[in-house]
Coordinates of C-alpha atoms in Angstrom, one line a residue:
M13 CA -66.8 -59.9 77.2
L14 CA -63.2 -59.2 76.2
V15 CA -63.8 -60.3 72.6
D16 CA -66.8 -58.1 72.3
L17 CA -64.7 -55.1 73.6
L18 CA -61.9 -55.8 71.2
L19 CA -64.2 -56.1 68.3
A20 CA -66.1 -52.9 69.2
I21 CA -62.7 -51.1 69.5
A22 CA -61.6 -52.4 66.2
H23 CA -64.8 -51.5 64.4
F24 CA -64.7 -47.9 65.6
L25 CA -61.0 -47.4 64.8
L26 CA -61.6 -49.0 61.3
V27 CA -64.5 -46.5 60.6
F28 CA -62.1 -43.6 61.7
A29 CA -59.4 -45.1 59.5
I30 CA -61.7 -45.2 56.5
V31 CA -62.7 -41.5 57.0
A32 CA -59.1 -40.6 57.2
V33 CA -58.2 -42.6 54.0
L34 CA -61.1 -41.1 52.0
T35 CA -60.0 -37.7 53.2
M36 CA -56.4 -38.4 51.9
E37 CA -57.8 -39.6 48.6
L38 CA -59.7 -36.4 48.2
M39 CA -56.7 -34.4 49.1
L40 CA -54.6 -36.2 46.5
L41 CA -57.3 -36.2 43.7
K42 CA -56.5 -32.7 42.3
P43 CA -55.7 -31.4 38.9
G44 CA -52.0 -32.0 38.1
L45 CA -52.0 -35.4 39.7
S46 CA -49.0 -37.3 38.3
G47 CA -46.1 -39.5 39.0
A48 CA -45.4 -40.0 42.6
A49 CA -48.7 -38.7 43.6
V50 CA -50.5 -41.3 41.5
E51 CA -48.3 -43.9 43.2
K52 CA -49.2 -42.6 46.6
L53 CA -52.9 -42.5 45.7
G54 CA -52.6 -46.1 44.8
R55 CA -51.2 -47.0 48.1
V56 CA -53.8 -45.0 50.0
D57 CA -56.5 -46.7 48.0
A58 CA -55.1 -50.2 48.9
I59 CA -55.1 -49.2 52.6
Y60 CA -58.8 -48.1 52.1
G61 CA -59.6 -51.6 50.6
G62 CA -57.8 -53.4 53.5
A63 CA -59.5 -51.2 56.1
A64 CA -62.9 -51.9 54.6
T65 CA -62.2 -55.6 54.6
L66 CA -61.2 -55.5 58.2
L67 CA -64.2 -53.4 59.0
I68 CA -66.6 -56.1 57.5
L69 CA -64.7 -58.8 59.5
A70 CA -64.9 -56.7 62.8
G71 CA -68.6 -56.0 62.1
F72 CA -69.6 -59.4 61.5
G73 CA -67.6 -60.6 64.4
R74 CA -69.6 -58.3 66.6
V75 CA -72.8 -59.7 65.1
F76 CA -72.0 -63.4 65.6
L77 CA -69.4 -63.1 68.7
G78 CA -70.6 -59.9 70.4
L79 CA -72.7 -59.7 73.6
K80 CA -75.8 -58.5 72.0
G81 CA -76.1 -61.8 70.0
S82 CA -76.9 -62.2 66.4
A83 CA -80.8 -61.9 66.9
F84 CA -80.3 -58.2 67.9
Y85 CA -78.8 -57.5 64.5
I86 CA -80.4 -60.0 62.1
G87 CA -84.0 -59.0 63.1
N88 CA -83.4 -55.3 63.0
P89 CA -84.2 -53.6 59.6
V90 CA -81.9 -50.7 60.5
F91 CA -79.0 -53.3 60.5
W92 CA -79.9 -54.3 57.0
A93 CA -80.1 -50.6 55.9
K94 CA -76.7 -50.2 57.3
I95 CA -75.4 -53.3 55.4
I96 CA -77.1 -52.1 52.2
A97 CA -75.4 -48.7 52.6
F98 CA -72.1 -50.2 53.2
A99 CA -72.5 -52.5 50.2
A100 CA -73.4 -49.6 48.0
L101 CA -70.2 -47.8 49.3
G102 CA -68.2 -51.0 48.3
L103 CA -69.9 -51.0 44.9
I104 CA -69.2 -47.3 44.2
S105 CA -65.5 -47.8 45.3
I106 CA -64.9 -50.2 42.5
Q107 CA -64.7 -47.7 39.8
P108 CA -62.3 -45.3 41.5
T109 CA -60.0 -48.3 42.4
M110 CA -60.1 -49.4 38.8
R111 CA -59.2 -45.9 37.5
I112 CA -56.4 -45.6 40.1
L113 CA -54.9 -48.9 39.1
A114 CA -55.0 -47.9 35.4
W115 CA -53.4 -44.6 36.3
R116 CA -50.7 -46.3 38.2
K117 CA -50.0 -48.6 35.3
A118 CA -49.8 -45.7 32.9
A119 CA -47.6 -43.7 35.2
K120 CA -45.2 -46.7 35.4
A121 CA -45.1 -47.0 31.6
D122 CA -44.7 -43.2 31.0
P123 CA -43.3 -41.2 33.9
G124 CA -44.9 -38.0 32.3
F125 CA -48.4 -39.5 32.4
A126 CA -51.1 -37.4 34.2
P127 CA -54.8 -38.1 34.3
S128 CA -57.0 -35.6 32.6
P129 CA -58.7 -33.0 34.9
A130 CA -62.1 -34.6 33.8
E131 CA -61.0 -38.1 34.8
I132 CA -59.7 -36.8 38.2
A133 CA -63.0 -34.8 38.8
G134 CA -65.1 -38.0 37.9
V135 CA -63.2 -40.0 40.5
R136 CA -63.5 -37.1 43.1
R137 CA -67.3 -37.3 42.7
L138 CA -67.2 -41.0 43.3
V139 CA -65.1 -40.6 46.4
H140 CA -67.6 -37.9 47.6
A141 CA -70.4 -40.5 47.0
E142 CA -68.5 -43.1 49.0
T143 CA -68.2 -40.6 51.8
A144 CA -71.9 -39.9 51.7
M145 CA -72.6 -43.7 52.0
L146 CA -70.3 -43.8 54.9
V147 CA -72.2 -41.0 56.7
L148 CA -75.5 -43.1 56.1
V149 CA -73.6 -46.2 57.6
V150 CA -72.7 -44.1 60.7
I151 CA -76.4 -42.7 61.0
F152 CA -77.7 -46.3 60.9
A153 CA -75.1 -47.4 63.4
S154 CA -76.2 -44.6 65.7
M155 CA -79.8 -45.6 65.2
M156 CA -79.1 -49.2 66.1
A157 CA -77.2 -48.3 69.2
R158 CA -80.3 -46.7 70.5
G159 CA -82.5 -49.7 69.8
I160 CA -84.3 -48.2 66.7
G161 CA -85.6 -50.8 64.5
M162 CA -86.1 -53.4 67.2

């Protein structure tokens, strides 16, 4: 029971952390982004990747070590919708991460580097799409908690 509780707590806190990190990314992704802000954005994005990885581990820990048992999850189509939404979030996040890494490299090579407003706007759109996928994940999680799909 303690393992289930700890996994549930970790799972919820990591979702909140991801919301906070995506919010920080959106706050940093503004025209005029350069230098130290690019570096900070890179660190924030790395935290996002770490939190997402830990969220996956905690989530699958709940599936296989939690009190409800894996059958509760594996047989539930809403669980699979949640997994697909999270996978879509992960796939969407690849492009912003690649852009941010390129910006960091460019900023290290040229302290005056600044991504174009169009590049920043494109990455912002993708982070908004990630946020939308996260909202879907939370909706599916709420449905599962109420036994929908069983």
